[in-house]
mmCIF file of C-alpha atoms and ligand atoms in Angstrom:
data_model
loop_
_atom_site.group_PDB
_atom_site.id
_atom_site.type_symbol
_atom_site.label_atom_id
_atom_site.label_comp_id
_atom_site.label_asym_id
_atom_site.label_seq_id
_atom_site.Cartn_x
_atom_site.Cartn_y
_atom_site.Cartn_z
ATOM 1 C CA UNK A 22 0.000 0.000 0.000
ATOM 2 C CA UNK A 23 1.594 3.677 -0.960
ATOM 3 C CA UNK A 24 1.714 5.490 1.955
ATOM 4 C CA UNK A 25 -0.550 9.113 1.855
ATOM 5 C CA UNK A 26 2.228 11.304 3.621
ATOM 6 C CA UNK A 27 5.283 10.522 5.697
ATOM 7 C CA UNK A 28 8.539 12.315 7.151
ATOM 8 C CA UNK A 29 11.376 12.127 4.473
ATOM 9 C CA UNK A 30 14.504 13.650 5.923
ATOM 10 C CA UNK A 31 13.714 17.250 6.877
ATOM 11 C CA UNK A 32 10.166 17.775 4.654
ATOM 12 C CA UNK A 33 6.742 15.945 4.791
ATOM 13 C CA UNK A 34 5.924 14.336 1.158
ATOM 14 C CA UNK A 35 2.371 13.531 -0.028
ATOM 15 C CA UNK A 36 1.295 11.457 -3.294
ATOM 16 C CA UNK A 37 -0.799 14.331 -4.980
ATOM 17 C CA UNK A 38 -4.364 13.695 -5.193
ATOM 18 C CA UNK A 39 -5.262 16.234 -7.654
ATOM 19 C CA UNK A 40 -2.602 14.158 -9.986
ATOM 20 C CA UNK A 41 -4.256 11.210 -9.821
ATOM 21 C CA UNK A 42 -4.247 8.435 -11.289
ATOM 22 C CA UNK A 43 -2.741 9.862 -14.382
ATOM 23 C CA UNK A 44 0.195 10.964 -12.670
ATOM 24 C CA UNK A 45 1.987 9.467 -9.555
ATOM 25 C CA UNK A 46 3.209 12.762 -8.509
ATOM 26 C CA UNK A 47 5.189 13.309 -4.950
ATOM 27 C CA UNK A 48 4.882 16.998 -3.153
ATOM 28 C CA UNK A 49 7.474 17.690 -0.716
ATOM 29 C CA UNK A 50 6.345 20.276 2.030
ATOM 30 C CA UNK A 51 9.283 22.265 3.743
ATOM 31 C CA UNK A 52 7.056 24.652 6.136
ATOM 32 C CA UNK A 53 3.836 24.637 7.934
ATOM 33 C CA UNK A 54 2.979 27.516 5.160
ATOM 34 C CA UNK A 55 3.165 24.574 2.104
ATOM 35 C CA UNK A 56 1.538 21.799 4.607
ATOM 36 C CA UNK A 57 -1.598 24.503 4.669
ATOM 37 C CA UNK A 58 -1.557 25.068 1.331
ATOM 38 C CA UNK A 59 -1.459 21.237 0.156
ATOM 39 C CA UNK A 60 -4.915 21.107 2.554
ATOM 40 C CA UNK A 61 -6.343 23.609 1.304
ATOM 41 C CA UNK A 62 -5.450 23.201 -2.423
ATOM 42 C CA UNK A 63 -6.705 19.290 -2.060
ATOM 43 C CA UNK A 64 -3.033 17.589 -2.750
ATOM 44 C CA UNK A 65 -3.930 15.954 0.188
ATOM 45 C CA UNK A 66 -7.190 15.451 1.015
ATOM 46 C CA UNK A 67 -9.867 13.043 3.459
ATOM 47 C CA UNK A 68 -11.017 13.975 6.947
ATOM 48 C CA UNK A 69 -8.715 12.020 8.578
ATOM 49 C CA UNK A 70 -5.142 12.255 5.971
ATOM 50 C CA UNK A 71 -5.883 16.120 6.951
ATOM 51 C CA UNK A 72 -5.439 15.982 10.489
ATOM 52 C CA UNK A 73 -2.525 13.993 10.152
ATOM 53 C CA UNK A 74 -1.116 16.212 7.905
ATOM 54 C CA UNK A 75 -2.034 19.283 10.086
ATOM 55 C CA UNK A 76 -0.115 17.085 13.243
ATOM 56 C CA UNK A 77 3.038 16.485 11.022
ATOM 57 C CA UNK A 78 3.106 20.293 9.528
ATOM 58 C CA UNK A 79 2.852 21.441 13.333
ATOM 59 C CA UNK A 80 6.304 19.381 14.312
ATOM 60 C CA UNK A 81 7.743 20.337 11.235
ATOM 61 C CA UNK A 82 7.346 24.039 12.042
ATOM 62 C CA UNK A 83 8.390 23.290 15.512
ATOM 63 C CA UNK A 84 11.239 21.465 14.421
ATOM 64 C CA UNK A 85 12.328 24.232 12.107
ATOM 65 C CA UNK A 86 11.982 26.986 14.465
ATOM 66 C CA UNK A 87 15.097 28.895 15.411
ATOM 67 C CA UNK A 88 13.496 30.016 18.588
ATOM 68 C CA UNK A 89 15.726 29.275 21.622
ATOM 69 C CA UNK A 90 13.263 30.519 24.540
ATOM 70 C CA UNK A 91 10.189 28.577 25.156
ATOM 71 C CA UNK A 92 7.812 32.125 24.932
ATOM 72 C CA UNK A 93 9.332 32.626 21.392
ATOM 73 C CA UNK A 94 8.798 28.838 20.550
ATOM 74 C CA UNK A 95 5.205 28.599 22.274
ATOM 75 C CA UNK A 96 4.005 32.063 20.208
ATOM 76 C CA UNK A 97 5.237 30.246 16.656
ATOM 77 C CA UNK A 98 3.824 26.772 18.153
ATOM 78 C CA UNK A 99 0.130 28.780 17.953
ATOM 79 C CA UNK A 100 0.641 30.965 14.896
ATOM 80 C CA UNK A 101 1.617 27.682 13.426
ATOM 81 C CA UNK A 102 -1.756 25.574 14.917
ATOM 82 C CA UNK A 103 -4.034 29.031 13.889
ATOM 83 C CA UNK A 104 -2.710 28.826 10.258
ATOM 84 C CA UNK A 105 -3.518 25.095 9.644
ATOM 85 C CA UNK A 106 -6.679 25.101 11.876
ATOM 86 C CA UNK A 107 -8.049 28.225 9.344
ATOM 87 C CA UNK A 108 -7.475 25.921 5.748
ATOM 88 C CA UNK A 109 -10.617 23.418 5.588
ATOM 89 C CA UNK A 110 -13.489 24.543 8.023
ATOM 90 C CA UNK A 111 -15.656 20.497 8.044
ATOM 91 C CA UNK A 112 -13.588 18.177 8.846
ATOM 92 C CA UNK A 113 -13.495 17.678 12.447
ATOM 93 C CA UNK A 114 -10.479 15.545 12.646
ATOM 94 C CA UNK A 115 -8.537 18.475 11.953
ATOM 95 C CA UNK A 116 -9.265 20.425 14.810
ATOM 96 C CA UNK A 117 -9.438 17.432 16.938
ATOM 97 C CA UNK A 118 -5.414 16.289 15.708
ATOM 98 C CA UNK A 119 -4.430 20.162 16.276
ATOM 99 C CA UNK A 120 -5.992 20.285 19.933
ATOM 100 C CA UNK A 121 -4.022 16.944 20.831
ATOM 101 C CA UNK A 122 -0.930 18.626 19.602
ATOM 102 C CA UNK A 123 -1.713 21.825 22.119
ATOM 103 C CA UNK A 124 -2.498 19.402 24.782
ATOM 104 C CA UNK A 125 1.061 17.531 24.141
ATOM 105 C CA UNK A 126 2.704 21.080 24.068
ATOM 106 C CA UNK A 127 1.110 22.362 27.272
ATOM 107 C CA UNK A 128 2.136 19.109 29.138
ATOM 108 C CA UNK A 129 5.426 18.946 28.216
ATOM 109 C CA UNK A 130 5.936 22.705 28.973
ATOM 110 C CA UNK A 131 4.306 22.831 32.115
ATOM 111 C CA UNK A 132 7.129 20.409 33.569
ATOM 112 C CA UNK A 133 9.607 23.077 32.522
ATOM 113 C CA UNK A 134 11.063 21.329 29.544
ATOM 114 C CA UNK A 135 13.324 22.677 27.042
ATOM 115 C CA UNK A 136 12.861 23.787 23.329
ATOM 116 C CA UNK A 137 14.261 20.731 22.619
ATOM 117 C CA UNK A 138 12.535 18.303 24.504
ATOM 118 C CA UNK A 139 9.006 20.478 23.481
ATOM 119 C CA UNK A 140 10.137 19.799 19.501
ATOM 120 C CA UNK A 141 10.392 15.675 20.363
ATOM 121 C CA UNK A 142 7.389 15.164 21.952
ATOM 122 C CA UNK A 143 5.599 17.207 19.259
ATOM 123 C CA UNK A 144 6.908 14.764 16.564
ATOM 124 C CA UNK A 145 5.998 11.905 18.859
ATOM 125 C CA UNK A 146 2.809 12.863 18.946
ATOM 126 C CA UNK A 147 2.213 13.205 15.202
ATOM 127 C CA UNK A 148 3.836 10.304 14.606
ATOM 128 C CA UNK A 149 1.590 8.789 17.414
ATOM 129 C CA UNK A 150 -1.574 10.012 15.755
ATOM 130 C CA UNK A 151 -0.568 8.666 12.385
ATOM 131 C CA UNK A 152 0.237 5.164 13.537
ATOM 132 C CA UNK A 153 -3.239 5.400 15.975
ATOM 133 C CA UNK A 154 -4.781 6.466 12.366
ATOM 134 C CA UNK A 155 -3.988 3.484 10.366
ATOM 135 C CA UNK A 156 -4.889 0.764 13.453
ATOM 136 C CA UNK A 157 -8.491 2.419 14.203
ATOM 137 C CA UNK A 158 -8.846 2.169 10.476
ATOM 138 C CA UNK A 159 -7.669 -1.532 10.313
ATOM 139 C CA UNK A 160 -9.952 -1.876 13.540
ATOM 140 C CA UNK A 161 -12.878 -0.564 12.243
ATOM 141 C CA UNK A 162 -12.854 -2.185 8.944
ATOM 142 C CA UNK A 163 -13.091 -5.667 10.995
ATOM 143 C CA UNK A 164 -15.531 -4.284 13.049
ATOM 144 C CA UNK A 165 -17.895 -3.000 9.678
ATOM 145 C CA UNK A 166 -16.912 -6.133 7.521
ATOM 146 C CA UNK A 167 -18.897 -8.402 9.552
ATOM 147 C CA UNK A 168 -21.730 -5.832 8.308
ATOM 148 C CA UNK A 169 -20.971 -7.549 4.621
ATOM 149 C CA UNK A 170 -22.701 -10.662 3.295
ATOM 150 C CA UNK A 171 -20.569 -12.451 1.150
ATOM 151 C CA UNK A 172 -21.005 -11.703 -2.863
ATOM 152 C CA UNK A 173 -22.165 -8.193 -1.440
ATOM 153 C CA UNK A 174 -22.613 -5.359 -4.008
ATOM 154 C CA UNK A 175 -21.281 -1.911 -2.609
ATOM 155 C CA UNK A 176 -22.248 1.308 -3.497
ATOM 156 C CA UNK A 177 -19.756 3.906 -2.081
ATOM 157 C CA UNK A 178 -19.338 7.874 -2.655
ATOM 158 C CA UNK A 179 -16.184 9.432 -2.805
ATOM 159 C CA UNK A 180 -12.983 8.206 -1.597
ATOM 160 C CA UNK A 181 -12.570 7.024 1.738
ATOM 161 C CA UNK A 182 -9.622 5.199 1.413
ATOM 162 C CA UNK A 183 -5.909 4.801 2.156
ATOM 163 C CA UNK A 184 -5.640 8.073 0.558
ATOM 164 C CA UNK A 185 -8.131 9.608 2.763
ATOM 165 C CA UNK A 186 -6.589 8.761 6.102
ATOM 166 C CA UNK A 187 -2.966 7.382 6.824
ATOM 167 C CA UNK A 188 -3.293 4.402 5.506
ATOM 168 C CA UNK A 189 -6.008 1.277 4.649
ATOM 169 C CA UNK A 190 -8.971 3.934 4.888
ATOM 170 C CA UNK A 191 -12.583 3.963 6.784
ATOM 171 C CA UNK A 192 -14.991 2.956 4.035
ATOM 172 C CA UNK A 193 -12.588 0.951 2.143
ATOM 173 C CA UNK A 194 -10.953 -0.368 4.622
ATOM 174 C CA UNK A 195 -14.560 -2.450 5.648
ATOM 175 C CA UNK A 196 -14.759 -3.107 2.169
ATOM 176 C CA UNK A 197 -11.223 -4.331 2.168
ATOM 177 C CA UNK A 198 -11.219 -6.317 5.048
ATOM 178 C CA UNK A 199 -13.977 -8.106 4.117
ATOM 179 C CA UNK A 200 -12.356 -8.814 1.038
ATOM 180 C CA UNK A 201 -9.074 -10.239 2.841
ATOM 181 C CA UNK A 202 -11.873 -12.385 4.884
ATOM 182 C CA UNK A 203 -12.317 -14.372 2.125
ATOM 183 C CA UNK A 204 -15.644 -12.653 1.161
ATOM 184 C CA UNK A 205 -16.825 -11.950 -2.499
ATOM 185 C CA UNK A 206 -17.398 -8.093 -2.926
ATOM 186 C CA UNK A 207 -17.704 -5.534 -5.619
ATOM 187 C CA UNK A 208 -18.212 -1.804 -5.416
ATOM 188 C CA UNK A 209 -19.926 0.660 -7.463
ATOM 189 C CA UNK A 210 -18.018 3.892 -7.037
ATOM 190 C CA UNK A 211 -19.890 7.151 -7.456
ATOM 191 C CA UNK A 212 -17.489 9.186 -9.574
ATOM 192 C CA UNK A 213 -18.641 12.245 -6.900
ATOM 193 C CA UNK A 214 -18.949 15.323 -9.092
ATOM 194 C CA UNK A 215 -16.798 18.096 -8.887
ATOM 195 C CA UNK A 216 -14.085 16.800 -7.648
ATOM 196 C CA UNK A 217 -14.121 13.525 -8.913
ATOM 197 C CA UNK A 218 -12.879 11.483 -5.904
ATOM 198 C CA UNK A 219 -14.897 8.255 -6.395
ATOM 199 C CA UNK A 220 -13.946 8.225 -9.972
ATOM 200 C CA UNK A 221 -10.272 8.953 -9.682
ATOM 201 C CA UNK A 222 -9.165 8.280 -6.079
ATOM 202 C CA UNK A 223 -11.258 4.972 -5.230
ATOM 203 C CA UNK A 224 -11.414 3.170 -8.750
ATOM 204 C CA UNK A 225 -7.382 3.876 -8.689
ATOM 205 C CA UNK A 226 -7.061 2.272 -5.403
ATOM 206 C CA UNK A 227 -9.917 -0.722 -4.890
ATOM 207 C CA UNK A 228 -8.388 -1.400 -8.636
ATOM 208 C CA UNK A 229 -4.786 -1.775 -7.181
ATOM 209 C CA UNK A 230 -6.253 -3.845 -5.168
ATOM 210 C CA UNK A 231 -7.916 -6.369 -7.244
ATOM 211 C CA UNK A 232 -11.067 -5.243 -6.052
ATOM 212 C CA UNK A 233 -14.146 -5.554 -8.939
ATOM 213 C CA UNK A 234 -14.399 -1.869 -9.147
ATOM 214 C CA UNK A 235 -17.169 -0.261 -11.163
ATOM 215 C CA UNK A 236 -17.677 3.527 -11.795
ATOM 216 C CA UNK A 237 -20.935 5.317 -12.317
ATOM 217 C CA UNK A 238 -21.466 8.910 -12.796
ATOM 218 C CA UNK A 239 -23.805 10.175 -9.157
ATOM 219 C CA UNK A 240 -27.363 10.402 -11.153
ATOM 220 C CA UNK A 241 -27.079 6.778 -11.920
ATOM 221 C CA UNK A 242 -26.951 5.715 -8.045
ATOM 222 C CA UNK A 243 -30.843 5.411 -7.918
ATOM 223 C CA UNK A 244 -31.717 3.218 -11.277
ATOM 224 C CA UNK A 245 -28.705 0.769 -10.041
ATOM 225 C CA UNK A 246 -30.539 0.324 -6.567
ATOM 226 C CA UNK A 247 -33.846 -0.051 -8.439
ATOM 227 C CA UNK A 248 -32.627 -2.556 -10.361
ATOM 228 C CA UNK A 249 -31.830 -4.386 -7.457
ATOM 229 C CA UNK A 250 -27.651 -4.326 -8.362
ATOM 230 C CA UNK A 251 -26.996 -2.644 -4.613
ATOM 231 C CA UNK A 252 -26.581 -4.785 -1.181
ATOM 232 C CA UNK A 253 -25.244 -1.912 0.984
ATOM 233 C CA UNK A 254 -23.922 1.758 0.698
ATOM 234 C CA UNK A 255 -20.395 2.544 2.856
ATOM 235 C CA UNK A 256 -19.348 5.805 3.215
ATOM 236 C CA UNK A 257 -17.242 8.043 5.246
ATOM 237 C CA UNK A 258 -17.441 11.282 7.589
ATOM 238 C CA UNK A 259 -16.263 14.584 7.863
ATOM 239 C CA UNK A 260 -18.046 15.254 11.198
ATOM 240 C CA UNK A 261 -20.749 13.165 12.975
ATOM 241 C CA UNK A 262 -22.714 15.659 15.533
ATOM 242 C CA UNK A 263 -23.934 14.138 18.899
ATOM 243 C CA UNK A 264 -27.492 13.598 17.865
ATOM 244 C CA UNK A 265 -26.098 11.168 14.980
ATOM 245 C CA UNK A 266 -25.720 13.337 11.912
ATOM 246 C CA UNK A 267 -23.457 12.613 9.121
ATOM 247 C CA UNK A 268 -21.517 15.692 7.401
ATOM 248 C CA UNK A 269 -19.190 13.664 4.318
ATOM 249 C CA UNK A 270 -19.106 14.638 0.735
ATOM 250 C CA UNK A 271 -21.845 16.604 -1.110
ATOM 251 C CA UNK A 272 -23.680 13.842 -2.295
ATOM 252 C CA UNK A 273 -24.017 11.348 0.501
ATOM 253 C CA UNK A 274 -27.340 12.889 1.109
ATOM 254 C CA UNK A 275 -29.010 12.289 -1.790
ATOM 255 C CA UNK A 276 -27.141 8.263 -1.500
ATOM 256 C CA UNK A 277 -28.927 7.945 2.173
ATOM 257 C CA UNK A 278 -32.176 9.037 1.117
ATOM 258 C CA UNK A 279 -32.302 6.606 -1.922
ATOM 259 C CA UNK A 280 -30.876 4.016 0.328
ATOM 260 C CA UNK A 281 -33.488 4.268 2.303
ATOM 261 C CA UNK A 282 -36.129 4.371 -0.158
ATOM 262 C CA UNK A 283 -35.042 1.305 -1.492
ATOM 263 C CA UNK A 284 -34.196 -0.751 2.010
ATOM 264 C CA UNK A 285 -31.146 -0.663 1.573
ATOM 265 C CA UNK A 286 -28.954 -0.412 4.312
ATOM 266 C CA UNK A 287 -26.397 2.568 4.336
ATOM 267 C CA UNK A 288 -23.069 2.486 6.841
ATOM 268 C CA UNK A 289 -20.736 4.996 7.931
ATOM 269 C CA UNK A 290 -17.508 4.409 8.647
ATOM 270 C CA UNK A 291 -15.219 7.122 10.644
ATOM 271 C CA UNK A 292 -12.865 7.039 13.459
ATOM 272 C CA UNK A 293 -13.523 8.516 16.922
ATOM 273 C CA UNK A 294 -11.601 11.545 15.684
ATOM 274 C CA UNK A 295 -14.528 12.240 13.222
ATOM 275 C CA UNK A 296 -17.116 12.109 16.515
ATOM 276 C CA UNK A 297 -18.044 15.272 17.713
ATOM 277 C CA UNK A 298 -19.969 15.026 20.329
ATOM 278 C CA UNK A 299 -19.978 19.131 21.165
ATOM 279 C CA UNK A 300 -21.826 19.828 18.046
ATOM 280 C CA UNK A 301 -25.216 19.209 18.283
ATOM 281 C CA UNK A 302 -26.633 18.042 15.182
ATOM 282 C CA UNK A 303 -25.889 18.572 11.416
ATOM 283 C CA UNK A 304 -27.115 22.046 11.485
ATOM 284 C CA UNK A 305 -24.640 23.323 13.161
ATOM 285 C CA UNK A 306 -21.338 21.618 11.042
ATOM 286 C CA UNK A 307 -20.069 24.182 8.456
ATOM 287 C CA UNK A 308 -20.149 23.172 5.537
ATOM 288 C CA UNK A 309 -17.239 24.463 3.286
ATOM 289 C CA UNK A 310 -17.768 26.175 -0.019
ATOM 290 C CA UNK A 311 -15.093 25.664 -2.542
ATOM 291 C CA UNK A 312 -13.910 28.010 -5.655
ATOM 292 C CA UNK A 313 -16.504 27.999 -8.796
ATOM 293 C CA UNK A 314 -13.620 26.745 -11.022
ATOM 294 C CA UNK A 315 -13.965 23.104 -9.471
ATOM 295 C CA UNK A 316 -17.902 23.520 -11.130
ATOM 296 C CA UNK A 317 -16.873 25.228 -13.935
ATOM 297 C CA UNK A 318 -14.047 23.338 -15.275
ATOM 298 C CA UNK A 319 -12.674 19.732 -15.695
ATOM 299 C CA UNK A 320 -9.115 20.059 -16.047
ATOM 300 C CA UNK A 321 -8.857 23.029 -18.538
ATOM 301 C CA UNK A 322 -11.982 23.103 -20.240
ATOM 302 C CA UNK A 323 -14.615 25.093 -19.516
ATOM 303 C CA UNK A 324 -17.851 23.223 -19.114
ATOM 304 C CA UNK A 325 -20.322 26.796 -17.909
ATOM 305 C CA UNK A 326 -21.288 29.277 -19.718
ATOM 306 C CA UNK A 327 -19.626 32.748 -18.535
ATOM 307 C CA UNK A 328 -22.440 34.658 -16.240
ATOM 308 C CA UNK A 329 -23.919 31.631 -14.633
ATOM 309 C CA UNK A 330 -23.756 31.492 -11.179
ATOM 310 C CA UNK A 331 -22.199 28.741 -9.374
ATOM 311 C CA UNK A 332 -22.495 26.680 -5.787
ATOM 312 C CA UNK A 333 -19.915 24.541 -4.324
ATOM 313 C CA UNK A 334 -21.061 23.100 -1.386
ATOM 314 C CA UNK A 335 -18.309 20.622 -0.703
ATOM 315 C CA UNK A 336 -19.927 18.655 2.159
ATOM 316 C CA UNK A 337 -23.769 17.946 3.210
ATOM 317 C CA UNK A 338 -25.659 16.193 6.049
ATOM 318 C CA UNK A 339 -26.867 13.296 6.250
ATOM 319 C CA UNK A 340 -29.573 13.367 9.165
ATOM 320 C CA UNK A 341 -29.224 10.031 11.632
ATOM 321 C CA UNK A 342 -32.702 8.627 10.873
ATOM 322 C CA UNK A 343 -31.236 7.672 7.324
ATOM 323 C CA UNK A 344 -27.806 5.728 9.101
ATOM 324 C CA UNK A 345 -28.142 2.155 9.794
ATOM 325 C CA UNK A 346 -24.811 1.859 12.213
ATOM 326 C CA UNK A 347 -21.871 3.958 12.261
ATOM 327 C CA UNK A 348 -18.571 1.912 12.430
ATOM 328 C CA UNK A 349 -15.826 3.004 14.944
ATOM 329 C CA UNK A 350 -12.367 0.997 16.144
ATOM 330 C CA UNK A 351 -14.247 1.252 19.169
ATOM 331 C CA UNK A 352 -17.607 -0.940 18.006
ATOM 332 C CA UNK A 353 -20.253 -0.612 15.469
ATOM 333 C CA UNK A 354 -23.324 2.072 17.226
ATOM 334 C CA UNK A 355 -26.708 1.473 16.026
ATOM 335 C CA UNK A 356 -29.771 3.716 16.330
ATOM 336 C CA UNK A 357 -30.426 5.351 18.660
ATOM 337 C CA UNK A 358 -27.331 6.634 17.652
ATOM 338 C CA UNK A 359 -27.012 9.755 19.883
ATOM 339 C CA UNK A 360 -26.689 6.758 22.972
ATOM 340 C CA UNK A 361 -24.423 4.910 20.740
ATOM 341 C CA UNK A 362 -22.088 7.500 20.200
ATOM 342 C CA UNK A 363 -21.601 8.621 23.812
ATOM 343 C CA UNK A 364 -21.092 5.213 24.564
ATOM 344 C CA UNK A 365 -18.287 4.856 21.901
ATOM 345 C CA UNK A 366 -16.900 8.681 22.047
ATOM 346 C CA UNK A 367 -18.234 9.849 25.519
ATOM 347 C CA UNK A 368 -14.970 8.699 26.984
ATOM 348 C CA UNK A 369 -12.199 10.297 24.323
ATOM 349 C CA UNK A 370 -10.704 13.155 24.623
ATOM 350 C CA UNK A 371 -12.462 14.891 21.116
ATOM 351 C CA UNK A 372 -12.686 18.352 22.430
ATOM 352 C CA UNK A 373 -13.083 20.812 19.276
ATOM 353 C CA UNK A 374 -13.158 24.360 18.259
ATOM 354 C CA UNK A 375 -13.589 26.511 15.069
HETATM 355 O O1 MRU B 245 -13.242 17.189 0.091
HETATM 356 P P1 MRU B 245 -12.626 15.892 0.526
HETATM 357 O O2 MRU B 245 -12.117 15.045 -0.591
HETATM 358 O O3 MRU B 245 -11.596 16.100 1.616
HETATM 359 O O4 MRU B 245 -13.834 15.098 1.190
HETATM 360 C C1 MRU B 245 -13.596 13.818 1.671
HETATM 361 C C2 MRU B 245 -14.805 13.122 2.145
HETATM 362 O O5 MRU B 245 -15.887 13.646 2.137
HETATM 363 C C3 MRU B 245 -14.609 11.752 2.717
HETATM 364 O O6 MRU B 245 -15.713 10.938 2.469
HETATM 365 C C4 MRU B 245 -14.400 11.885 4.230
HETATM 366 O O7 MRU B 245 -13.402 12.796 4.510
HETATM 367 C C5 MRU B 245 -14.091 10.592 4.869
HETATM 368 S S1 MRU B 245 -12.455 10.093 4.504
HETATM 369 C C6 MRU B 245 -12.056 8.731 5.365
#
């Protein structure tokens, strides 16, 4: 499995999702600055590959820093966590990975420790949350592929895969563990208009794989489940509020509610680190709007007339009555899901902020 982003030498690199999968293309990140950037510009992209990303830019800075007092180092330390924290406003694993990296600092500096010993704990931690990353994924995919018949037919919507998280990934990864169990699955991957990550990102990696991997384009999600060619619907999250609501890519909504109409049942995959138990409920996740061109264009060409306007909602809710179970590492929580969750989450340490 390629890995999403790792340390090499004295820079962070990242495969480049926006390359994919007609180019295998490797960024190299030097600063906190380019780390930001690569969020916000979608080189790396996925609720949980973002907070990871956000954990390792933070110990890079840190590690870069010339400062040799701890007030000069602790003032960069939170310009650093304010200018990753302000690139993609949904996903809640990326406040939740930048929190555990002010909790690390405080603790360490509270005992009186030096620049130095601040700067090694802070890559401990991010490496910490990266390894913890890849194992709740693993964990949770065991957990979710008992959830899969065998000879199950999965419909999925964008990518929430290896390339979404650390490695092995939340959706894929049930679909992929049930796969190493032996089981007979194929997956119908919504090609998840604008930006194309069900298309590009998933087929390239279930593919890889050896995974039967079909594509459809998002309209033809309810005339497949009519027909009878859909067992189940997997998907991941950007942000699941307390009451149960599911904020993942702009077109999981429209997936649930045909799901449902159909009696089908549709999963969610996500780590703790997705649970946010101090929002509410859906209405109050924000949902990020993204530039017009990702609407407007495919590649270079220009698919709008000039004048018309354009949304880019990147994200939408799902509310809870329309989730079957949510999969964690730490058990599978089934309606009432509010319960569920606080049973799974209530203990974890997922305090959040934007
Ligand atoms: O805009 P993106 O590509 O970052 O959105 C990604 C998704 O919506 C994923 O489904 C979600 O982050 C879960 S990834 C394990």
């Amino acid at each position: 499995m390629l890995p999403t982003i790792e340390w090499q030498d004295d820079a962070i690199v990242m495969i480049d999702q926006r390359k994919l999968p007609s180019a295998e293309v490797w960024v190299r990140c030097r600063t906190a600055n380019e780390v930001a950037r690569a969020i916000t510009t979608m080189v790396i992209r996925g609720a949980p590959a973002i907070g990871v990303a956000a954990a390792m830019g933070i110990a890079l800075a840190m590690r870069r820093s010339k400062a040799t007092g701890t007030r000069q180092f602790a003032a960069e330390f939170q310009k650093t966590c304010d200018r990753l924290a302000a690139t993609r406003p949904t996903a809640v694993n990326l406040f939740w990975a930048i929190e555990r990296m002010k909790k690390t600092f405080a603790a360490v500096a509270q005992t009186g420790a030096s620049v130095g010993e601040i700067r090694t704990r802070l890559e401990d931690e991010a490496r910490a949350i990266h390894d913890e990353d890849v194992a709740s994924c693993r964990e949770m995919g065991r957990i979710g592929a008992e959830y899969v018949p065998d000879g199950a037919r999965i419909l999925t919507h964008c990518n929430a895969g290896a390339l979404a998280t650390a490695g092995y990934g939340t959706a894929l990864g049930v679909i992929r563990a049930a796969a190493e169990a032996g089981k007979r699955v194929s997956v119908l991957a919504d090609e998840t208009r604008p930006f194309l990550q069900g298309a590009r990102l998933t087929a390239w990696e279930l593919v890889r794989d050896g995974i039967d991997t079909t594509v459809i384009t998002d309209n033809m999600a309810g005339a497949m489940m009519r027909q009878g060619l859909v067992d189940l619907v997997v998907v991941g999250a950007d942000r699941i509020a307390a009451n149960g609501d599911v904020a993942n890519k702009i077109g999981t909504y429209s997936v649930a509610v045909l799901a449902k109409a159909h009696r089908i049942p549709f999963y969610v995959a996500a780590p703790l680190s997705t649970i946010d138990l101090a929002t509410l409920d859906g209405d109050h996740i924000p949902i990020e709007e993204r530039p017009a061109k990702e609407v407007t264009h495919v590649g270079p060409t220009r698919l709008t007339p000039e004048g018309a306007k354009i949304r880019n909602p990147a994200f939408d809710v799902t509310p809870h009555e329309y989730v079957s179970a949510i999969f964690t590492e730490r058990g599978a929580c089934t309606p009432p899901l509010a319960e569920s969750l606080r049973r799974v989450a209530g203990t974890q340490d997922a305090s959040t902020q934007d």
